[in-house]
Amino acid sequence: MTKGIWVFVEHRENLIKKVVFETLSEARKIADQIEDELCAVLIGKSNDSLVESLSEYGVDKIYLAENDVLKTYTTDGFTNVMSDLIRKYEPRALLIGCTINGRDLAAQVAQRLATGLLTDCTGIEVIDSQLVFTRPIYAGKATVKASCKTNPVIATIRPNTFAAVQNKKDPKIVKTVTDCGNIRQVVIDAVRQVSQRPELTEANVVVTGGRGIKGPENFKLLEELADVLGGAVGASRASVDAGWAPHSMQVGQTGKTVSPTLYIACGVSGAIQHFAGMSSSKCIFAINNDPEANIFKIADYGIVGDLFEVVPLLTEEFKKLKASS
Amino acid sequence: MKIIVLAKQTFDTEAKLSLDNNGKIDGQGVKLIMNPYDEFAVEEGLRIKEKTNGEVTVISVDKEQDQDALRQAIAMGADEAVMVVPGDVELDEYATATILAKVISKMEYDIILGGFRAIDDGSCQVAGRVAESLNIPVVNMITEIKIENGKAQATRDIEGGSEVIEVKLPAVFTAQKGLNEPRYPSMKGIMKARKKPVKIIRLGELGLVEDQIAAKVKPVSYTLAEPRKAGQVIQDEPAKAVSQAVKLILEKVKVVV
Ligand SMILES: Cc1cc2nc3c(=O)[nH]c(=O)nc-3n(C[C@H](O)[C@H](O)[C@H](O)COP(=O)(O)OP(=O)(O)OC[C@H]3O[C@@H](n4cnc5c(N)ncnc54)[C@H](O)[C@@H]3O)c2cc1C
Ligand SMILES: Nc1ncnc2c1ncn2[C@@H]1O[C@H](COP(=O)(O)O)[C@@H](O)[C@H]1O
């Protein structure tokens, strides 16, 4: 019998990704419904603080696979270890945050184990004791619900979809396989921009600049607003293609998919390809000087006005609110 | 250098979606385009070909008549196009990848390029699965690639930065935006694409039994998304509009802590 709902713990520099806690919280509910156990799988180098933070989120068991070779993510290293663990313990499901490395790992493990993978999921439910996942498709114009005929079902979960809910437990720790097998990808260099801002796909608030921002120097206005709200800054393809922002900031069909609580679109017209990347935002707020702009057809709230006037006022207003709260 | 590019057609994003009688996404009459990420893959394949005096073969698993993407690739400069026609069987990503790997395993190849994601039902897995099936390494979401002495160094996106990965060839790479600017087909290319036959391979010829490609994923139901409703647009002098908007936003969501 297969047992356990597993959640892959993506971590870096001693910090666990937010999407892991969100996924654990939702998986806890599902595990309770089907009376199964919730397990976290931690690959790499662990320590007490990582284990401590996992125990805050309702985990019954933690599988630890430690090995110095696994300190940095490699496709093969993590695929080998994860696949071996699954063969050994036969879980019912493996849930992974839909991040760059999460997606990478999920596809390799799924093919090695000849099983199904549902990506970028925004819902999990139990129907006839089967796990059924909801995923947005066709640029958010439709959703499909799907299950998997084989075990384990593998699914990647869209960040910012589920609320992280604390639920203290005392997880059992299982130290386990650490044979990393043959690793064919050699990481010869890594560059990370140091930023105080959250990662675009994880941010609770995203402030995006479109062609209306008129030049790279004006992104400063958006950064100031984002910083008051602890948010990240995004860009439309028009402003990326103009060279005002790097591609890593692009939101949309050929950019990132974001799902923040609040999405502030500044000088963005609201093309369908842009919408594809932000349609699951909880609240969309638009600033555009053209009352006919498409963005107002999809925004919850909007201001018709010049962003160069409105954005600084907005920053001030939120600053005032923060100071008084 | 023998280069293989995996390419598929996707719905044009502007296309209006509807469901057919079986409650599935209706593809009838929908305009199809080459998956934009696959255009990057084709372009990169052509650039490697030009540098190494190589050969580019583009492969797609699709309906026999849906050859536009393959012809576009030929028009851009690809040498051969192969269409694998699965017939009536329901394919999922596992099945598609298993078929592609089988076709490729009978060919010569040094490098395989694909898109990192198909933009329609985009699942970001077919190319990676092909690598796993062929037992060769994959590097996903690349924005640069250099090839030397049977090895490739590829720059790939990671959250908040990038990393450079070295692998021995053969290997699979998936394209991220930023890898290149795809070229427009030349007049000569377009003429060639009109005449060049696409090689058709039927499932039966591959020696795959149905069991080997049985879909793992089972769709339960499709739903069209409720279009997002237009909300409230505030037209007032800026200061007033801003304080009203902030009030409304905070009534709806919690963002200031
Ligand atoms: C295959 C494909 C994939 C694509 N992928 C993406 C993608 O991933 N992401 C993406 O964003 N796009 C994508 N696009 C492009 C998309 O179709 C649009 O062209 C793009 O989103 C437009 O960007 P924009 O809204 O910034 O610019 P525009 O459409 O030019 O809009 C600028 C807006 O700013 C407003 N404005 C101007 N000045 C001011 C001011 N002072 N104050 C306030 N408002 C002002 C204008 O009224 C206008 O509405 C894709 C297109 C294709 C074909
Ligand atoms: N039917 C197919 N035929 C050829 N290549 C495909 C097919 N499906 C997916 N691919 C390749 O795999 C990539 C990722 O697709 P997907 O996993 O569907 O998001 C695509 O960009 C293509 O390069």
XYZ file of C-alpha atoms and ligand atoms in Angstrom:
658
model
C 0.000 0.000 0.000
C 1.204 3.465 -0.757
C 1.233 5.843 2.101
C 2.038 9.420 2.762
C 1.636 12.768 1.113
C 5.088 14.141 0.533
C 6.128 17.734 0.173
C 9.537 18.613 -1.245
C 11.300 21.169 0.918
C 13.079 23.680 -1.300
C 15.514 25.725 0.706
C 18.462 27.976 0.180
C 20.830 29.628 2.617
C 18.945 28.211 5.576
C 15.621 29.557 4.457
C 12.725 27.427 3.338
C 10.708 28.812 0.443
C 7.357 30.242 1.377
C 5.581 27.997 -1.120
C 6.717 24.982 0.927
C 4.767 26.186 3.968
C 1.770 27.029 1.810
C 1.846 23.560 0.266
C 2.301 21.842 3.632
C -0.707 23.708 5.023
C -2.999 22.634 2.207
C -1.571 19.096 2.166
C -2.261 18.834 5.907
C -5.971 19.286 5.241
C -5.926 16.625 2.528
C -3.953 14.219 4.710
C -6.515 14.636 7.483
C -9.363 13.983 5.064
C -7.923 10.695 3.860
C -6.246 9.814 7.144
C -2.797 9.765 5.711
C 0.452 11.160 7.005
C 2.125 14.348 5.859
C 5.837 14.046 5.214
C 8.424 16.646 4.336
C 11.408 15.625 2.222
C 14.516 17.622 2.917
C 17.402 17.049 0.556
C 20.736 18.762 0.998
C 22.192 20.034 4.195
C 19.794 20.223 7.089
C 20.024 21.857 10.469
C 17.895 22.387 13.552
C 16.372 25.608 12.348
C 15.078 24.042 9.138
C 13.613 21.105 11.046
C 12.184 23.521 13.596
C 10.370 25.566 10.964
C 8.933 22.452 9.321
C 7.518 21.265 12.618
C 5.504 24.490 12.754
C 3.490 23.393 9.746
C 1.790 20.166 10.673
C 4.405 17.710 9.431
C 4.215 14.131 10.798
C 7.521 12.962 9.446
C 10.630 14.444 7.908
C 12.770 12.430 5.532
C 16.308 13.759 5.602
C 18.691 12.989 2.764
C 21.952 14.677 3.577
C 25.122 14.732 1.581
C 27.610 17.493 0.886
C 27.180 16.897 -2.825
C 23.561 17.988 -2.452
C 24.379 21.403 -1.007
C 23.643 23.002 -4.360
C 20.726 21.901 -6.462
C 21.521 19.824 -9.507
C 18.886 18.165 -11.647
C 20.497 14.736 -11.490
C 21.517 14.829 -7.837
C 18.052 15.693 -6.608
C 16.287 13.460 -9.137
C 18.381 10.461 -8.141
C 17.783 10.934 -4.437
C 14.079 11.737 -4.733
C 13.410 8.804 -7.063
C 15.211 6.389 -4.751
C 13.242 7.652 -1.772
C 9.972 7.227 -3.603
C 10.845 3.695 -4.673
C 11.723 2.836 -1.102
C 8.753 4.369 0.729
C 6.085 4.459 -2.013
C 4.174 7.612 -1.123
C 0.757 8.354 -2.536
C 1.670 11.839 -3.714
C 4.611 14.176 -4.099
C 3.916 17.898 -4.027
C 6.531 20.397 -5.114
C 6.435 24.207 -5.239
C 6.109 25.395 -8.808
C 9.444 27.190 -8.810
C 12.213 26.991 -11.401
C 13.999 24.110 -9.698
C 10.746 22.570 -8.505
C 9.488 22.217 -12.068
C 12.858 20.894 -13.177
C 12.903 18.176 -10.531
C 9.250 17.198 -10.944
C 9.540 16.369 -14.656
C 12.622 14.193 -14.249
C 11.269 12.225 -11.304
C 7.915 11.740 -13.033
C 9.482 10.231 -16.142
C 11.887 8.061 -14.207
C 9.011 6.598 -12.228
C 6.726 6.498 -15.273
C 4.046 8.489 -13.549
C 1.906 11.566 -14.161
C 2.780 15.153 -13.319
C 0.301 17.989 -12.965
C 1.987 21.368 -13.008
C 1.182 24.799 -11.624
C -1.814 23.608 -9.611
C -4.116 25.969 -7.772
C -6.409 23.463 -6.087
C -6.326 20.016 -4.486
C -9.370 17.997 -3.526
C -10.318 14.434 -2.767
C -12.901 12.811 -5.039
C -13.684 9.120 -4.521
C -10.537 8.852 -2.416
C -8.487 10.079 -5.400
C -6.473 13.283 -5.308
C -7.760 15.657 -7.957
C -5.795 18.752 -8.912
C -6.976 21.963 -10.545
C -4.713 23.733 -12.994
C -5.227 26.888 -15.023
C -4.537 26.356 -18.727
C -4.728 28.378 -21.947
C -3.440 31.585 -20.425
C -5.884 31.344 -17.548
C -8.887 31.144 -19.872
C -9.785 27.663 -18.676
C -9.057 25.245 -15.883
C -8.746 21.503 -15.955
C -9.243 19.114 -13.076
C -7.180 15.991 -13.370
C -6.010 12.990 -11.431
C -3.309 10.434 -12.001
C -3.751 6.716 -12.649
C -0.384 5.749 -11.224
C 1.357 6.229 -7.903
C 2.681 8.543 -6.821
C 0.880 11.468 -8.372
C 3.323 14.335 -8.708
C 2.068 17.912 -8.696
C 3.676 21.311 -8.605
C 1.831 23.982 -6.661
C 1.605 27.613 -7.749
C 3.178 29.918 -5.135
C 0.880 32.283 -3.226
C -2.150 30.080 -3.832
C -2.683 28.574 -0.398
C -2.391 30.280 2.963
C 0.431 29.104 5.212
C -1.197 28.090 8.488
C 0.866 27.241 11.533
C 0.102 23.952 13.214
C 2.756 22.746 15.629
C 3.669 19.061 15.596
C 6.532 16.953 16.730
C 7.669 15.243 13.544
C 9.526 11.983 13.459
C 12.866 12.302 11.715
C 13.953 9.625 9.298
C 17.535 9.829 8.099
C 17.673 8.099 4.809
C 19.454 7.317 1.532
C 22.173 9.655 0.488
C 23.593 7.923 -2.520
C 23.447 10.717 -5.075
C 24.279 8.592 -8.080
C 25.825 10.003 -11.207
C 25.462 13.785 -11.499
C 25.994 15.001 -15.042
C 25.290 18.704 -14.542
C 28.301 20.593 -13.220
C 27.529 24.003 -11.767
C 30.478 26.131 -12.736
C 29.152 29.528 -11.792
C 26.160 31.083 -10.060
C 25.173 34.712 -9.873
C 22.487 36.065 -7.621
C 21.364 39.628 -7.513
C 21.294 40.797 -3.954
C 17.905 42.278 -3.356
C 16.000 43.167 -0.246
C 12.777 42.630 -2.142
C 10.949 39.330 -2.225
C 11.114 37.060 -5.254
C 8.551 38.147 -7.865
C 6.608 34.885 -7.843
C 6.428 34.775 -4.054
C 5.657 38.408 -3.328
C 2.423 39.351 -1.663
C 2.327 42.603 -3.581
C 3.594 43.134 -7.119
C 3.957 46.576 -8.695
C 4.372 46.375 -12.456
C 5.551 48.969 -14.921
C 4.394 48.898 -18.539
C 5.315 51.023 -21.505
C 3.657 53.943 -19.723
C 6.634 54.128 -17.340
C 8.569 55.630 -20.273
C 12.121 54.746 -19.240
C 14.288 52.641 -16.942
C 14.994 55.520 -14.589
C 11.323 55.737 -13.659
C 11.169 52.230 -12.207
C 12.447 53.934 -9.047
C 8.910 55.225 -8.492
C 7.581 51.671 -8.566
C 10.338 50.401 -6.297
C 9.428 53.002 -3.695
C 5.811 51.904 -3.759
C 6.787 48.221 -3.672
C 9.086 48.796 -0.707
C 6.379 50.403 1.414
C 4.274 47.309 0.838
C 7.110 44.787 1.080
C 6.459 43.870 -2.523
C 8.326 43.075 -5.711
C 8.550 44.976 -8.983
C 7.500 43.464 -12.299
C 7.438 44.619 -15.903
C 5.344 44.108 -19.014
C 6.932 42.676 -22.105
C 6.856 46.089 -23.749
C 9.102 47.519 -21.050
C 11.349 44.451 -21.046
C 11.696 44.549 -24.829
C 12.511 48.251 -24.623
C 15.424 47.262 -22.402
C 14.097 49.082 -19.337
C 13.918 45.963 -17.173
C 15.511 42.515 -17.286
C 13.517 39.583 -18.590
C 13.478 38.056 -15.115
C 10.989 40.803 -14.222
C 8.551 40.062 -17.033
C 5.061 39.042 -16.033
C 2.917 37.186 -18.539
C 2.639 34.330 -20.913
C 6.304 34.449 -21.864
C 7.367 35.629 -18.439
C 6.525 34.778 -14.861
C 3.187 33.773 -13.444
C 2.407 35.695 -10.296
C -0.445 35.301 -7.895
C -0.085 38.090 -5.336
C -2.688 39.418 -2.940
C -2.408 42.814 -4.605
C -1.243 43.488 -8.160
C -0.669 47.122 -9.078
C -0.379 47.670 -12.839
C 1.105 51.043 -13.752
C 0.977 52.130 -17.377
C 0.078 48.612 -18.537
C -2.586 48.260 -21.217
C -3.737 44.813 -20.109
C -3.038 42.603 -23.144
C -4.220 38.996 -22.896
C -0.609 37.782 -22.794
C 0.034 39.999 -19.799
C -3.171 38.885 -18.114
C -2.025 35.276 -18.530
C 0.689 35.914 -15.968
C -1.339 37.707 -13.315
C -4.953 36.612 -13.701
C -4.992 34.743 -10.407
C -4.058 37.845 -8.374
C -6.537 38.366 -5.568
C -6.912 42.082 -6.184
C -5.866 43.929 -9.332
C -5.419 47.662 -9.187
C -4.619 49.650 -12.317
C -3.351 53.114 -13.010
C -3.643 54.220 -16.603
C -4.295 57.572 -18.246
C -6.482 56.036 -20.918
C -9.994 55.359 -19.588
C -10.520 52.902 -22.450
C -7.473 50.765 -21.575
C -8.223 47.061 -21.455
C -6.687 46.754 -18.011
C -9.769 48.449 -16.520
C -11.884 45.566 -17.817
C -10.020 43.125 -15.611
C -8.986 45.302 -12.663
C -10.940 45.348 -9.423
C -10.102 48.999 -8.915
C -8.538 51.567 -11.135
C -7.560 55.166 -11.306
C -7.644 57.022 -14.590
C -4.679 59.309 -14.346
C -1.033 60.015 -14.969
C 1.028 57.393 -13.193
C 3.790 59.914 -12.533
C 1.345 61.809 -10.400
C -0.651 58.918 -8.951
C 2.123 56.484 -7.958
C 3.978 58.900 -5.614
C 0.670 59.835 -3.984
C -0.093 56.164 -3.528
C 3.295 55.571 -1.915
C 2.638 58.461 0.480
C -0.837 57.207 1.346
C 0.407 53.710 2.189
C 3.317 55.185 4.158
C 0.902 57.237 6.235
C -1.259 54.189 6.890
C 1.721 52.162 7.956
C 2.937 54.869 10.290
C -0.458 55.088 11.973
C -1.028 51.339 12.320
C 26.710 18.602 -35.309
C 23.323 16.870 -35.462
C 20.699 19.045 -33.871
C 17.151 18.016 -33.036
C 14.479 20.533 -32.149
C 11.191 19.570 -30.468
C 8.434 21.887 -31.590
C 4.696 21.980 -31.230
C 1.816 24.183 -32.246
C -0.194 25.978 -29.615
C -3.416 27.952 -29.631
C -2.907 31.562 -30.490
C -3.460 33.337 -27.172
C -5.981 35.673 -28.723
C -8.126 32.669 -29.693
C -11.501 32.433 -28.073
C -11.933 29.203 -26.137
C -14.978 27.005 -26.080
C -15.823 23.488 -24.997
C -16.988 20.777 -27.370
C -19.828 18.290 -26.842
C -17.629 16.108 -24.691
C -16.769 18.986 -22.427
C -13.223 19.225 -23.736
C -11.393 22.243 -25.113
C -12.598 22.666 -28.684
C -9.747 22.975 -31.158
C -12.002 23.376 -34.221
C -11.171 26.449 -36.237
C -8.692 27.786 -33.700
C -5.671 29.571 -35.121
C -2.463 27.765 -34.211
C 1.002 29.251 -33.853
C 4.397 27.718 -33.199
C 4.916 27.688 -29.451
C 6.947 30.906 -28.895
C 9.540 29.091 -26.772
C 10.014 26.558 -29.558
C 10.812 29.406 -31.941
C 13.737 30.240 -29.671
C 14.757 26.577 -29.806
C 14.618 26.491 -33.617
C 16.621 29.706 -33.846
C 19.292 28.412 -31.481
C 19.442 25.161 -33.437
C 20.039 27.132 -36.633
C 22.775 29.197 -35.012
C 24.567 26.056 -33.826
C 24.141 24.552 -37.266
C 25.703 27.609 -38.894
C 28.679 27.519 -36.540
C 29.315 23.799 -36.764
C 28.234 23.032 -40.296
C 25.502 20.927 -38.757
C 22.019 19.765 -39.557
C 18.720 20.627 -37.918
C 15.789 18.200 -37.723
C 12.540 19.421 -36.227
C 10.157 16.888 -34.700
C 6.554 17.263 -33.651
C 3.946 14.847 -32.325
C 0.634 16.062 -33.664
C -2.156 15.549 -36.165
C -0.945 14.856 -39.691
C -2.454 18.013 -41.131
C -1.115 20.388 -38.458
C 2.207 20.999 -40.172
C 2.439 24.775 -40.036
C 4.963 24.891 -37.225
C 7.190 22.357 -38.980
C 6.968 24.301 -42.227
C 7.775 27.515 -40.408
C 10.892 25.823 -39.028
C 11.944 24.737 -42.521
C 11.305 28.223 -43.813
C 13.584 29.544 -41.083
C 16.308 27.151 -42.243
C 15.768 23.717 -40.706
C 16.867 20.799 -42.900
C 14.348 18.094 -42.069
C 10.920 17.939 -40.499
C 9.361 14.887 -38.915
C 5.745 14.574 -37.861
C 4.848 11.713 -35.584
C 1.170 10.943 -35.913
C -0.251 9.182 -32.889
C -3.718 8.637 -34.350
C -6.620 8.302 -31.979
C -4.805 7.517 -28.748
C -5.096 9.999 -25.868
C -1.678 11.384 -25.095
C -0.415 12.983 -21.934
C 3.060 14.413 -21.381
C 4.420 11.026 -20.387
C 3.158 9.470 -23.627
C 4.268 12.346 -25.834
C 7.751 12.290 -24.347
C 8.015 8.521 -24.593
C 7.088 8.677 -28.282
C 9.540 11.505 -28.970
C 12.331 9.638 -27.184
C 11.620 6.516 -29.204
C 11.786 8.401 -32.495
C 14.972 10.187 -31.474
C 16.619 6.996 -30.235
C 16.640 5.780 -33.838
C 18.393 8.934 -35.036
C 21.836 10.451 -34.684
C 21.949 13.443 -32.371
C 24.411 15.621 -30.471
C 22.053 18.170 -29.056
C 18.303 18.377 -28.507
C 16.542 21.693 -28.057
C 12.986 22.353 -26.922
C 10.911 25.049 -25.308
C 10.784 25.180 -21.550
C 7.016 25.446 -21.682
C 4.170 25.185 -24.142
C 2.012 28.241 -23.642
C -1.383 26.551 -24.070
C -1.689 23.654 -21.677
C 1.897 24.405 -20.763
C 3.210 21.886 -18.367
C 6.982 22.394 -18.575
C 7.831 18.739 -18.673
C 7.882 17.115 -22.108
C 11.452 18.084 -23.039
C 12.807 17.098 -19.623
C 10.984 13.792 -19.819
C 12.538 13.136 -23.230
C 16.000 13.614 -21.700
C 15.195 11.187 -18.906
C 13.894 8.580 -21.346
C 17.003 8.870 -23.512
C 19.135 8.765 -20.388
C 20.924 12.002 -21.229
C 21.209 15.153 -19.080
C 18.894 18.153 -19.291
C 19.457 21.829 -18.590
C 16.231 23.818 -18.410
C 15.442 27.460 -19.111
C 18.633 28.468 -20.801
C 19.413 32.000 -21.948
C 22.812 31.252 -23.450
C 24.727 28.235 -24.721
C 28.316 27.702 -25.804
C 29.525 24.461 -27.319
C 33.091 23.251 -27.292
C 34.881 19.886 -27.382
C 31.791 17.774 -26.987
C 30.614 19.807 -24.012
C 28.105 22.595 -23.568
C 28.075 25.426 -21.102
C 24.596 26.784 -20.661
C 23.415 29.725 -18.610
C 20.079 29.014 -17.002
C 17.648 31.136 -15.033
C 17.316 30.489 -11.346
C 15.257 32.494 -8.885
C 16.950 35.829 -8.355
C 19.832 35.111 -10.708
C 21.406 32.669 -13.090
C 23.847 29.791 -13.080
C 26.181 28.274 -15.620
C 25.915 24.528 -16.044
C 28.326 22.345 -17.934
C 27.227 19.020 -19.425
C 28.687 16.540 -21.858
C 26.811 16.115 -25.104
C 24.417 14.716 -26.081
C 22.054 16.642 -23.843
C 18.666 18.342 -23.877
C 18.297 22.095 -23.391
C 15.083 24.055 -23.048
C 14.823 27.635 -24.201
C 13.850 30.560 -22.029
C 13.042 33.985 -23.445
C 16.252 35.944 -23.877
C 18.119 33.087 -25.559
C 17.923 34.816 -28.951
C 15.713 36.743 -31.363
C 14.132 34.272 -33.795
C 14.706 35.222 -37.432
C 11.975 35.751 -39.973
C 11.858 33.165 -42.754
C 13.525 34.288 -45.964
C 11.687 34.259 -49.300
C 13.879 31.337 -50.354
C 13.055 29.543 -47.128
C 9.343 30.000 -47.637
C 9.592 28.549 -51.133
C 11.570 25.601 -49.821
C 9.065 25.002 -47.037
C 6.281 24.762 -49.580
C 7.959 21.979 -51.493
C 9.840 20.081 -48.826
C 7.959 16.944 -47.780
C 7.446 16.432 -44.070
C 8.411 12.927 -43.032
C 5.420 11.219 -41.480
C 5.911 8.497 -38.898
C 2.952 6.539 -37.600
C 2.851 5.097 -34.154
C 2.743 1.547 -35.482
C 6.110 1.973 -37.186
C 7.834 2.783 -33.934
C 7.458 -0.553 -32.271
C 5.821 0.922 -29.212
C 3.016 -1.142 -27.764
C -0.035 0.675 -26.498
C 0.790 -0.145 -22.906
C 4.065 1.736 -23.129
C 2.353 4.945 -24.023
C -0.808 4.685 -21.956
C -1.504 8.109 -20.466
C -0.856 8.437 -16.742
C -2.894 11.563 -16.268
C -6.666 11.475 -16.419
C -8.508 14.746 -17.038
C -11.714 14.819 -15.000
C -13.312 18.030 -16.253
C -12.654 21.274 -18.071
C -14.164 24.619 -17.122
C -13.963 27.916 -18.926
C -12.798 30.634 -16.565
C -15.373 33.225 -15.618
C -14.092 36.377 -17.237
C -12.885 38.771 -14.574
C -15.453 41.474 -14.120
C -14.565 45.095 -14.633
C -14.330 46.701 -11.237
C -14.644 50.242 -10.078
C -12.789 52.963 -11.920
C -12.229 56.132 -9.970
C -12.162 59.365 -11.898
C -11.388 62.160 -9.490
C -8.572 64.548 -8.792
C -5.483 62.448 -8.057
C -5.192 62.956 -4.289
C -8.833 62.117 -3.679
C -8.793 59.209 -6.083
C -5.770 57.737 -4.334
C -7.211 57.858 -0.846
C -10.467 56.375 -2.070
C -8.669 53.615 -3.952
C -6.508 52.717 -0.973
C -9.587 52.515 1.218
C -11.307 50.183 -1.234
C -8.233 48.000 -1.665
C -7.823 47.577 2.061
C -11.456 46.641 2.465
C -10.868 43.829 -0.019
C -7.400 42.549 0.846
C -4.950 42.785 3.693
C -1.653 44.182 2.507
C -0.487 46.777 5.008
C 0.872 45.306 8.217
C 3.399 35.277 -28.142
C 3.323 36.531 -27.317
C 3.709 36.475 -25.981
C 3.649 37.627 -25.178
N 4.018 37.533 -23.862
C 3.872 38.625 -23.063
C 4.206 38.570 -21.670
O 4.673 37.546 -21.154
N 3.999 39.677 -20.914
C 3.503 40.852 -21.429
O 3.346 41.799 -20.667
N 3.213 40.931 -22.740
C 3.396 39.858 -23.563
N 3.117 39.985 -24.903
C 2.869 41.347 -25.458
C 1.479 41.879 -25.246
O 0.679 41.481 -26.341
C 1.497 43.436 -25.194
O 2.107 43.914 -26.349
C 2.236 43.987 -23.980
O 1.769 43.375 -22.795
C 2.027 45.485 -23.899
O 2.770 46.020 -22.839
P 2.310 47.364 -22.131
O 0.958 47.196 -21.577
O 3.375 47.767 -21.192
O 2.362 48.428 -23.331
P 1.204 49.139 -24.110
O 0.230 48.194 -24.651
O 1.856 50.079 -25.042
O 0.454 49.961 -22.996
C 0.986 51.050 -22.309
C -0.136 51.635 -21.486
O 0.369 52.710 -20.690
C -0.588 53.744 -20.643
N 0.146 54.977 -20.316
C 0.991 55.683 -21.095
N 1.486 56.754 -20.411
C 0.928 56.718 -19.190
C 1.022 57.559 -18.036
N 1.822 58.646 -18.012
N 0.282 57.249 -16.960
C -0.523 56.157 -16.976
N -0.650 55.342 -18.020
C 0.074 55.613 -19.112
C -1.228 53.742 -22.012
O -2.532 54.293 -21.944
C -1.243 52.250 -22.339
O -2.483 51.662 -21.946
C 3.187 38.852 -25.724
C 2.793 38.900 -27.060
C 2.864 37.755 -27.857
C 2.418 37.848 -29.285
N 3.635 17.224 -29.138
C 4.886 17.681 -29.091
N 5.715 17.543 -30.154
C 6.985 18.009 -30.131
N 7.510 18.643 -29.066
C 6.747 18.817 -27.980
C 5.406 18.356 -27.930
N 4.888 18.680 -26.729
C 5.856 19.337 -26.071
N 6.986 19.420 -26.801
C 8.270 20.069 -26.433
O 8.332 20.186 -25.024
C 8.349 21.553 -24.631
C 7.592 21.740 -23.337
O 6.233 21.430 -23.520
P 5.228 21.213 -22.297
O 5.818 20.196 -21.414
O 3.946 20.767 -22.935
O 5.077 22.551 -21.604
C 7.773 22.295 -25.817
O 8.190 23.643 -25.824
C 8.321 21.476 -26.985
O 9.674 21.812 -27.237
